[in-house]
CSV table of C-alpha atoms in Angstrom, one decimal:
chain,number,residue,atom,x,y,z
E,5,UNK,CA,59.7,32.0,-21.0
E,6,UNK,CA,61.4,28.7,-19.6
E,7,UNK,CA,62.2,26.2,-22.5
E,8,UNK,CA,59.8,23.8,-21.1
E,9,UNK,CA,56.2,25.5,-21.4
E,10,UNK,CA,54.0,25.7,-17.6
E,11,UNK,CA,50.3,25.6,-17.6
E,12,UNK,CA,48.2,24.7,-14.9
E,13,UNK,CA,45.4,22.6,-15.1
E,14,UNK,CA,42.1,23.4,-13.4
E,15,UNK,CA,41.2,20.4,-11.5
E,16,UNK,CA,37.5,19.5,-10.6
E,17,UNK,CA,38.2,15.9,-9.5
E,18,UNK,CA,35.8,15.0,-12.1
E,19,UNK,CA,37.1,13.3,-15.8
E,20,UNK,CA,37.0,15.7,-18.1
E,21,UNK,CA,39.9,18.1,-16.2
E,22,UNK,CA,41.8,14.7,-16.1
E,23,UNK,CA,41.9,14.0,-19.4
E,24,UNK,CA,42.3,17.9,-20.3
E,25,UNK,CA,45.5,17.5,-18.5
E,26,UNK,CA,46.8,14.3,-19.5
E,27,UNK,CA,46.7,15.0,-23.4
E,28,UNK,CA,48.8,18.6,-22.3
E,29,UNK,CA,51.0,16.8,-20.2
E,30,UNK,CA,51.5,14.0,-22.7
E,31,UNK,CA,52.7,17.5,-25.8
E,32,UNK,CA,56.3,17.8,-22.7
E,33,UNK,CA,54.3,20.9,-20.7
E,34,UNK,CA,55.0,20.8,-17.3
E,35,UNK,CA,51.5,20.6,-15.4
E,36,UNK,CA,50.6,22.0,-12.0
E,37,UNK,CA,46.4,21.9,-10.5
E,38,UNK,CA,44.3,24.7,-9.2
E,39,UNK,CA,41.4,24.5,-7.3
E,40,UNK,CA,39.2,26.4,-6.1
E,41,UNK,CA,37.4,25.9,-2.5
E,42,UNK,CA,33.8,28.0,-2.4
E,43,UNK,CA,32.3,26.5,0.2
E,44,UNK,CA,29.7,25.8,-1.4
E,45,UNK,CA,31.7,21.6,-3.2
E,46,UNK,CA,30.3,18.5,-2.2
E,47,UNK,CA,33.7,16.8,-1.8
E,48,UNK,CA,33.6,15.3,1.6
E,49,UNK,CA,31.4,17.0,3.5
E,50,UNK,CA,27.7,15.3,3.9
E,51,UNK,CA,30.0,11.8,3.9
E,52,UNK,CA,32.5,13.7,6.9
E,53,UNK,CA,29.5,14.8,9.0
E,54,UNK,CA,26.7,12.1,9.2
E,55,UNK,CA,27.5,8.9,10.9
E,56,UNK,CA,25.9,6.7,8.0
E,57,UNK,CA,28.6,7.7,5.5
E,58,UNK,CA,31.6,6.9,7.3
E,59,UNK,CA,31.6,3.6,6.0
E,60,UNK,CA,32.2,4.7,2.3
E,61,UNK,CA,34.9,6.0,0.6
E,62,UNK,CA,36.5,9.8,2.0
E,63,UNK,CA,39.0,11.0,-1.1
E,64,UNK,CA,39.2,14.2,-2.1
E,65,UNK,CA,38.5,13.4,-5.9
E,66,UNK,CA,40.6,16.5,-7.6
E,67,UNK,CA,44.1,15.4,-4.9
E,68,UNK,CA,43.2,12.5,-6.1
E,69,UNK,CA,43.0,13.0,-10.0
E,70,UNK,CA,46.3,14.9,-9.2
E,71,UNK,CA,47.7,12.1,-8.2
E,72,UNK,CA,47.8,9.6,-11.4
E,73,UNK,CA,48.3,12.5,-13.0
E,74,UNK,CA,51.7,12.3,-11.1
E,75,UNK,CA,51.6,16.8,-10.9
E,76,UNK,CA,51.6,18.6,-8.0
E,77,UNK,CA,47.7,20.3,-6.8
E,78,UNK,CA,47.0,24.3,-5.3
E,79,UNK,CA,44.2,24.6,-3.8
E,80,UNK,CA,42.0,28.1,-2.8
E,81,UNK,CA,40.3,29.7,-0.4
E,82,UNK,CA,37.9,31.1,-2.8
E,83,UNK,CA,34.9,30.7,-0.8
E,84,UNK,CA,35.2,34.9,0.4
E,85,UNK,CA,35.7,36.8,-3.1
E,86,UNK,CA,32.8,34.0,-4.6
E,87,UNK,CA,30.6,36.0,-2.1
E,88,UNK,CA,30.0,37.9,-5.6
E,89,UNK,CA,29.4,35.7,-8.1
E,90,UNK,CA,26.7,33.7,-5.2
E,91,UNK,CA,25.1,37.0,-4.3
E,92,UNK,CA,24.9,39.5,-8.4
E,93,UNK,CA,25.5,37.0,-11.0
E,94,UNK,CA,26.1,39.0,-13.7
E,95,UNK,CA,24.5,36.1,-16.8
E,96,UNK,CA,22.4,35.1,-13.3
E,97,UNK,CA,21.4,31.6,-12.4
E,98,UNK,CA,20.8,27.7,-13.8
E,99,UNK,CA,18.0,25.8,-12.7
E,100,UNK,CA,18.7,26.7,-9.0
E,101,UNK,CA,21.0,29.2,-7.7
E,102,UNK,CA,24.0,28.0,-9.9
E,103,UNK,CA,25.3,31.0,-11.1
E,104,UNK,CA,27.5,28.1,-14.1
E,105,UNK,CA,29.1,30.6,-16.1
E,106,UNK,CA,29.9,33.5,-13.5
E,107,UNK,CA,31.7,31.2,-11.7
E,108,UNK,CA,33.4,29.6,-15.0
E,109,UNK,CA,34.4,32.9,-15.4
E,110,UNK,CA,36.0,33.9,-11.7
E,111,UNK,CA,37.5,30.8,-11.7
E,112,UNK,CA,39.6,31.7,-14.9
E,113,UNK,CA,40.1,35.2,-14.2
E,114,UNK,CA,41.4,33.8,-10.4
E,115,UNK,CA,43.8,31.0,-12.4
E,116,UNK,CA,44.6,33.9,-14.9
E,117,UNK,CA,45.9,36.0,-11.5
E,118,UNK,CA,47.5,32.4,-10.9
E,119,UNK,CA,49.5,32.3,-13.5
E,120,UNK,CA,50.7,35.7,-13.6
E,121,UNK,CA,52.0,35.3,-10.1
E,122,UNK,CA,53.8,31.9,-10.3
E,123,UNK,CA,54.9,32.6,-13.5
E,124,UNK,CA,53.4,29.8,-15.6
E,125,UNK,CA,52.4,30.0,-19.4
E,126,UNK,CA,48.9,29.3,-19.8
E,127,UNK,CA,45.0,28.0,-18.7
E,128,UNK,CA,43.9,24.2,-19.1
E,129,UNK,CA,40.0,23.4,-19.1
E,130,UNK,CA,37.9,20.2,-19.3
E,131,UNK,CA,35.4,22.4,-20.8
E,132,UNK,CA,33.3,20.1,-24.3
E,133,UNK,CA,31.4,22.7,-26.5
E,134,UNK,CA,27.9,21.7,-25.8
E,135,UNK,CA,28.0,19.4,-22.8
E,136,UNK,CA,26.9,22.0,-20.3
E,137,UNK,CA,23.3,24.3,-20.6
E,138,UNK,CA,24.9,27.1,-19.1
E,139,UNK,CA,28.0,27.5,-19.3
E,140,UNK,CA,29.9,24.7,-21.7
E,141,UNK,CA,27.8,25.9,-25.0
E,142,UNK,CA,29.6,27.5,-27.9
E,143,UNK,CA,28.8,31.0,-27.5
E,144,UNK,CA,29.1,30.8,-24.0
E,145,UNK,CA,32.6,29.7,-24.2
E,146,UNK,CA,34.2,33.1,-25.8
E,147,UNK,CA,32.6,35.0,-22.8
E,148,UNK,CA,34.3,33.2,-20.3
E,149,UNK,CA,37.5,33.5,-21.8
E,150,UNK,CA,37.0,37.7,-22.3
E,151,UNK,CA,35.5,38.3,-18.8
E,152,UNK,CA,38.4,36.2,-17.3
E,153,UNK,CA,40.7,38.3,-18.7
E,154,UNK,CA,42.9,34.2,-19.7
E,155,UNK,CA,42.3,35.2,-23.9
E,156,UNK,CA,43.6,33.1,-25.4
E,157,UNK,CA,45.7,31.7,-22.6
E,158,UNK,CA,42.6,29.3,-21.9
E,159,UNK,CA,42.9,26.6,-23.4
E,160,UNK,CA,40.2,23.9,-24.0
E,161,UNK,CA,42.0,20.5,-25.0
E,162,UNK,CA,39.2,18.3,-25.7
E,163,UNK,CA,37.5,20.5,-28.2
E,164,UNK,CA,40.1,22.8,-28.8
E,165,UNK,CA,40.1,21.8,-32.5
E,166,UNK,CA,36.2,23.7,-32.2
E,167,UNK,CA,37.8,27.1,-31.2
E,168,UNK,CA,40.1,29.2,-32.6
E,169,UNK,CA,43.7,28.3,-32.3
E,170,UNK,CA,45.3,29.9,-28.6
E,171,UNK,CA,48.3,31.4,-28.4
E,172,UNK,CA,49.9,27.7,-27.1
E,173,UNK,CA,48.4,26.6,-30.5
E,174,UNK,CA,50.0,29.7,-32.9
E,175,UNK,CA,53.8,29.7,-30.4
E,176,UNK,CA,54.3,25.5,-31.3
E,177,UNK,CA,54.1,25.1,-27.2
E,178,UNK,CA,50.7,22.9,-28.2
E,179,UNK,CA,50.1,20.8,-31.5
E,180,UNK,CA,47.3,21.7,-32.2
E,181,UNK,CA,46.3,18.5,-34.5
E,182,UNK,CA,46.8,16.3,-31.0
E,183,UNK,CA,43.9,17.9,-29.0
E,184,UNK,CA,40.4,17.0,-29.4
E,185,UNK,CA,37.0,18.2,-31.0
E,186,UNK,CA,34.5,16.9,-28.6
E,187,UNK,CA,31.2,18.3,-28.5
E,188,UNK,CA,27.9,17.6,-26.8
E,189,UNK,CA,26.1,15.1,-24.2
E,190,UNK,CA,27.7,12.2,-24.8
E,191,UNK,CA,30.2,10.4,-22.6
E,192,UNK,CA,31.1,7.7,-24.5
E,193,UNK,CA,34.3,10.0,-25.6
E,194,UNK,CA,35.6,10.5,-22.4
E,195,UNK,CA,35.5,6.7,-21.0
E,196,UNK,CA,37.0,5.5,-24.3
E,197,UNK,CA,40.4,8.2,-23.5
E,198,UNK,CA,40.4,7.3,-19.9
E,199,UNK,CA,40.8,3.6,-21.2
E,200,UNK,CA,42.7,4.4,-23.7
E,201,UNK,CA,45.1,6.3,-20.2
E,202,UNK,CA,44.4,4.1,-18.6
E,203,UNK,CA,42.1,5.1,-16.0
E,204,UNK,CA,40.3,3.1,-14.8
E,205,UNK,CA,39.3,4.5,-11.2
E,206,UNK,CA,37.6,8.2,-12.1
E,207,UNK,CA,34.4,10.4,-10.3
E,208,UNK,CA,31.5,9.7,-12.0
E,209,UNK,CA,30.4,12.9,-14.6
E,210,UNK,CA,30.9,15.8,-13.2
E,211,UNK,CA,27.5,18.4,-11.8
E,212,UNK,CA,27.3,17.5,-8.8
E,213,UNK,CA,30.5,18.7,-7.1
E,214,UNK,CA,29.0,22.1,-6.7
E,215,UNK,CA,25.9,22.1,-3.3
E,216,UNK,CA,24.1,25.0,-5.9
E,217,UNK,CA,22.4,22.8,-8.7
E,218,UNK,CA,20.9,20.8,-6.0
E,219,UNK,CA,17.3,22.1,-5.7
E,220,UNK,CA,16.9,21.7,-1.8
E,221,UNK,CA,20.2,23.0,-0.7
E,222,UNK,CA,18.8,26.2,-3.3
E,223,UNK,CA,15.9,26.8,-1.6
E,224,UNK,CA,17.7,26.5,1.5
E,225,UNK,CA,19.9,29.3,1.2
E,226,UNK,CA,17.3,31.7,-0.5
E,227,UNK,CA,14.9,30.6,2.3
E,228,UNK,CA,18.2,32.6,4.7
E,229,UNK,CA,18.2,35.2,2.2
E,230,UNK,CA,14.4,36.0,2.7
E,231,UNK,CA,14.3,35.4,6.4
E,232,UNK,CA,17.3,38.3,7.0
E,233,UNK,CA,16.3,40.2,4.1
E,234,UNK,CA,19.9,40.9,2.5
E,235,UNK,CA,21.3,37.9,0.2
E,236,UNK,CA,23.9,37.4,2.2
E,237,UNK,CA,26.4,34.5,4.1
E,238,UNK,CA,29.0,33.8,6.2
E,239,UNK,CA,30.8,30.2,5.3
E,240,UNK,CA,28.8,28.5,8.7
E,241,UNK,CA,25.9,29.4,7.1
E,242,UNK,CA,26.4,27.8,4.4
E,243,UNK,CA,28.3,25.0,6.1
E,244,UNK,CA,25.1,24.2,8.1
E,245,UNK,CA,22.7,24.7,5.0
E,246,UNK,CA,24.4,21.3,4.4
E,247,UNK,CA,23.2,20.1,7.8
E,248,UNK,CA,20.2,17.9,9.5
E,249,UNK,CA,16.6,18.9,9.2
E,250,UNK,CA,16.2,22.9,8.8
E,251,UNK,CA,12.1,23.8,9.9
E,252,UNK,CA,10.8,27.9,10.1
E,253,UNK,CA,7.7,27.7,12.7
E,254,UNK,CA,8.0,31.6,12.1
E,255,UNK,CA,9.2,34.2,9.4
E,256,UNK,CA,11.8,35.2,12.1
E,257,UNK,CA,13.6,32.1,13.2
E,258,UNK,CA,14.8,28.7,11.9
E,259,UNK,CA,14.9,25.5,13.5
E,260,UNK,CA,17.9,23.2,12.9
E,261,UNK,CA,17.4,19.6,13.9
E,262,UNK,CA,19.5,16.6,14.3
E,263,UNK,CA,19.2,13.7,12.1
E,264,UNK,CA,21.5,11.3,13.6
E,265,UNK,CA,24.9,10.8,15.9
E,266,UNK,CA,27.1,12.2,13.6
E,267,UNK,CA,25.3,15.8,12.7
E,268,UNK,CA,24.8,16.2,16.6
E,269,UNK,CA,28.3,16.2,17.1
E,270,UNK,CA,28.9,18.2,14.0
E,271,UNK,CA,26.6,20.7,15.8
E,272,UNK,CA,27.8,20.7,18.5
E,273,UNK,CA,30.7,22.5,17.2
E,274,UNK,CA,27.7,25.7,17.5
E,275,UNK,CA,26.8,25.7,20.5
E,276,UNK,CA,28.4,28.6,21.5
E,277,UNK,CA,26.4,30.7,18.9
E,278,UNK,CA,23.3,29.5,18.8
E,279,UNK,CA,20.3,29.2,21.6
E,280,UNK,CA,20.4,25.4,21.7
E,281,UNK,CA,18.0,22.5,22.3
E,282,UNK,CA,18.3,19.2,23.5
E,283,UNK,CA,16.1,16.5,24.9
E,284,UNK,CA,17.3,15.1,28.1
E,285,UNK,CA,14.4,12.2,29.6
E,286,UNK,CA,14.3,11.0,25.9
E,287,UNK,CA,17.2,10.3,23.3
E,288,UNK,CA,16.8,12.8,20.4
E,289,UNK,CA,18.5,15.4,18.7
E,290,UNK,CA,20.3,18.4,19.2
E,291,UNK,CA,18.3,21.6,17.8
E,292,UNK,CA,19.8,25.1,17.0
E,293,UNK,CA,17.6,28.1,16.1
E,294,UNK,CA,18.6,30.9,14.6
E,295,UNK,CA,16.9,33.9,14.8
E,296,UNK,CA,16.2,36.5,17.9
E,297,UNK,CA,13.8,34.3,19.8
E,298,UNK,CA,11.0,34.9,22.7
E,299,UNK,CA,10.5,32.4,25.2
E,300,UNK,CA,7.4,31.9,23.7
E,301,UNK,CA,9.2,30.8,20.1
E,302,UNK,CA,11.2,28.9,22.7
E,303,UNK,CA,8.5,26.9,24.3
E,304,UNK,CA,7.0,26.4,20.2
E,305,UNK,CA,11.7,25.1,19.6
E,306,UNK,CA,11.0,22.3,22.7
E,307,UNK,CA,8.3,20.3,21.5
E,308,UNK,CA,8.9,20.8,18.2
E,309,UNK,CA,13.0,18.8,18.5
E,310,UNK,CA,10.5,16.5,21.3
E,311,UNK,CA,8.9,15.9,18.2
E,312,UNK,CA,11.9,14.4,16.7
E,313,UNK,CA,13.3,12.7,19.7
E,314,UNK,CA,12.8,8.9,21.3
E,315,UNK,CA,9.5,10.4,23.0
E,316,UNK,CA,7.4,11.2,20.4
E,317,UNK,CA,4.8,9.5,22.1
E,318,UNK,CA,5.4,10.8,25.6
E,319,UNK,CA,3.0,12.5,27.6
E,320,UNK,CA,5.6,14.9,28.2
E,321,UNK,CA,9.7,15.1,27.3
E,322,UNK,CA,12.2,17.4,29.3
E,323,UNK,CA,14.5,19.8,26.8
E,324,UNK,CA,17.2,21.1,28.3
E,325,UNK,CA,17.7,25.0,26.7
E,326,UNK,CA,21.1,27.0,26.4
E,327,UNK,CA,21.4,30.2,25.6
E,328,UNK,CA,24.8,31.9,24.5
E,329,UNK,CA,25.6,33.9,27.3
E,330,UNK,CA,26.0,29.9,28.9
E,331,UNK,CA,22.9,29.5,31.2
E,332,UNK,CA,20.4,27.0,31.4
E,333,UNK,CA,16.8,25.8,32.2
E,334,UNK,CA,14.9,22.5,30.9
E,335,UNK,CA,11.4,23.8,30.1
E,336,UNK,CA,8.9,20.1,29.8
E,337,UNK,CA,7.1,20.5,27.0
E,338,UNK,CA,4.1,18.1,25.4
E,339,UNK,CA,5.5,17.1,21.9
E,340,UNK,CA,3.6,18.2,19.0
E,341,UNK,CA,2.1,15.4,17.2
E,342,UNK,CA,2.7,15.3,13.0
E,343,UNK,CA,-1.2,17.1,12.6
E,344,UNK,CA,0.5,20.7,14.2
E,345,UNK,CA,3.8,21.1,12.1
E,346,UNK,CA,2.5,22.4,8.7
E,347,UNK,CA,4.2,21.3,5.4
E,348,UNK,CA,5.8,24.9,4.7
E,349,UNK,CA,7.8,25.2,8.1
E,350,UNK,CA,10.4,22.3,6.4
E,351,UNK,CA,12.3,24.6,4.5
T,2,UNK,CA,63.8,22.7,12.7
T,3,UNK,CA,60.7,24.4,13.4
T,4,UNK,CA,57.6,22.3,14.5
T,5,UNK,CA,54.7,24.3,14.8
T,6,UNK,CA,50.4,24.0,14.8
T,7,UNK,CA,47.4,24.2,12.7
T,8,UNK,CA,44.3,24.8,14.7
T,9,UNK,CA,41.8,22.9,11.7
T,10,UNK,CA,39.2,21.0,14.3
T,11,UNK,CA,35.5,22.3,13.0
T,12,UNK,CA,37.0,22.4,9.9
T,13,UNK,CA,35.5,19.5,7.2
T,14,UNK,CA,37.9,19.4,4.1
T,15,UNK,CA,39.7,20.9,2.5
T,16,UNK,CA,39.9,22.6,4.9
T,17,UNK,CA,42.5,21.4,7.2
T,18,UNK,CA,44.5,20.5,3.6
T,19,UNK,CA,44.3,24.5,2.6
T,20,UNK,CA,44.9,25.3,6.3
T,21,UNK,CA,48.6,23.1,6.0
T,22,UNK,CA,49.0,23.8,2.9
T,23,UNK,CA,48.8,27.2,3.3
T,24,UNK,CA,50.7,26.6,6.9
T,25,UNK,CA,54.0,25.3,4.7
T,26,UNK,CA,54.2,27.6,2.4
T,27,UNK,CA,55.6,29.6,5.2
T,28,UNK,CA,58.1,26.9,6.2
T,29,UNK,CA,61.8,25.7,5.1
T,30,UNK,CA,62.5,21.7,4.5
T,31,UNK,CA,62.0,19.9,7.7
T,32,UNK,CA,60.1,22.1,9.4
T,33,UNK,CA,57.4,19.4,11.3
T,34,UNK,CA,53.6,21.3,10.9
T,35,UNK,CA,50.9,19.1,13.6
T,36,UNK,CA,47.9,19.7,12.0
T,37,UNK,CA,44.8,18.9,14.9
T,38,UNK,CA,42.0,18.4,13.1
T,39,UNK,CA,38.3,16.5,13.0
T,40,UNK,CA,37.4,16.1,9.8
T,41,UNK,CA,38.1,11.8,9.6
T,42,UNK,CA,39.0,13.1,5.8
T,43,UNK,CA,41.5,13.7,6.9
T,44,UNK,CA,43.7,11.4,7.0
T,45,UNK,CA,43.2,10.4,3.3
T,46,UNK,CA,43.1,14.2,2.3
T,47,UNK,CA,46.1,16.1,4.7
T,48,UNK,CA,48.4,12.1,3.2
T,49,UNK,CA,47.5,13.3,0.1
T,50,UNK,CA,48.4,16.1,0.0
T,51,UNK,CA,51.5,15.6,0.9
T,52,UNK,CA,52.2,12.8,-0.9
T,53,UNK,CA,51.7,14.6,-4.2
T,54,UNK,CA,53.4,17.3,-3.5
T,55,UNK,CA,56.5,16.3,-1.6
T,56,UNK,CA,55.9,16.2,2.4
T,57,UNK,CA,56.5,13.5,4.3
T,58,UNK,CA,53.6,11.7,7.2
T,59,UNK,CA,55.3,11.2,10.4
T,60,UNK,CA,52.4,10.2,12.6
T,61,UNK,CA,48.5,9.7,12.5
T,62,UNK,CA,46.9,9.9,16.2
T,63,UNK,CA,43.2,9.7,17.0
T,64,UNK,CA,42.4,10.2,20.2
T,65,UNK,CA,38.1,10.2,20.8
T,66,UNK,CA,37.3,12.3,17.9
T,67,UNK,CA,40.2,14.7,17.5
T,68,UNK,CA,43.3,13.6,15.0
T,69,UNK,CA,46.8,14.5,15.3
T,70,UNK,CA,48.9,14.4,11.8
T,71,UNK,CA,51.9,15.1,12.3
T,72,UNK,CA,53.8,16.3,8.8
T,73,UNK,CA,57.2,17.2,7.8
T,74,UNK,CA,57.4,19.8,5.2
T,75,UNK,CA,59.8,18.8,2.3
T,76,UNK,CA,61.9,20.1,-0.3
T,77,UNK,CA,58.7,21.3,-2.4
T,78,UNK,CA,56.5,23.1,-0.4
């Protein structure tokens, strides 16, 4: 080890990891940040897509936290290896398709690989005992430590005093007395600590940073797996689950219909990968068809798209269909009425 | 000094940042990267990433929905 200990902090962009890093920095440790991109991160995506959200601040909270702390941040794309965590979580899912315990173990494992490669000494996380029902319980904190391989090189500064001493404490790189003993779901101690450190602006308490904790999103992912007959996905799949209205009129195909201009613009980027439809006689959405379809299916899809266009009350709407081979045709269809669209079509 | 292009069109943040970061790691101080992207969030995120990692934003140019962010790789990359 060099004269100054070096730690890497898992920075989610929330308050806890910010405080954990700060506590360790205050002990003279060189700290850099690590942030993992899983593909399910809520961070900015819907803001970037939806026009109505584009006036909201678009900062990336992990970058912002790193800037407040004055540390470097390394963002690592883990979308490929993360698939196994989502598809086969050893410890199962939470309330939705959120594999929180496996996820935490995976991220700490990746951080452990990172410190070995970059010659850092230990890892910091912002975990608080008892704060999360799955990954931050007294009996699951040691699971993360063990399964990640990080062992006693994993320090949780916010609740360290409630846990056995780690190697950085034993070696004297950190003073245990300056670490904390926070537990439970109350945010008041963290808010008080933030005020003490002069952090006036920070992201709201974590939990909403992953789409897999969202019920509606998880339903769409489960539907995707069921329809395909396999629990797998590509990055484009999980990006598209974040966008538009999803309807499945038949088991073998679904339609993704944009809800506003920003979503239409985003879906345009996928027009070469999907059979797609757009109303041309009236203003309306762009729709992608996901699945193998025949002409009857396309006719039904066109009527459905017409239903969500400005021509929904018209006797006839013209819908342009574009195929993946570049060919196109125009269908003249009667829009479906709301009564023609069963509730179960909506995913 | 050499110039490089990173095509991050259609990618949503933080992927444009990640692509830029990964390119910068291959380069040396003074090299220039032109990042082409379509996510308006990149106009905040890439400059923030540059500030904390010691790189310099030379220009941000938006034409229609396409944004080109030109950065000079710093010594801390």
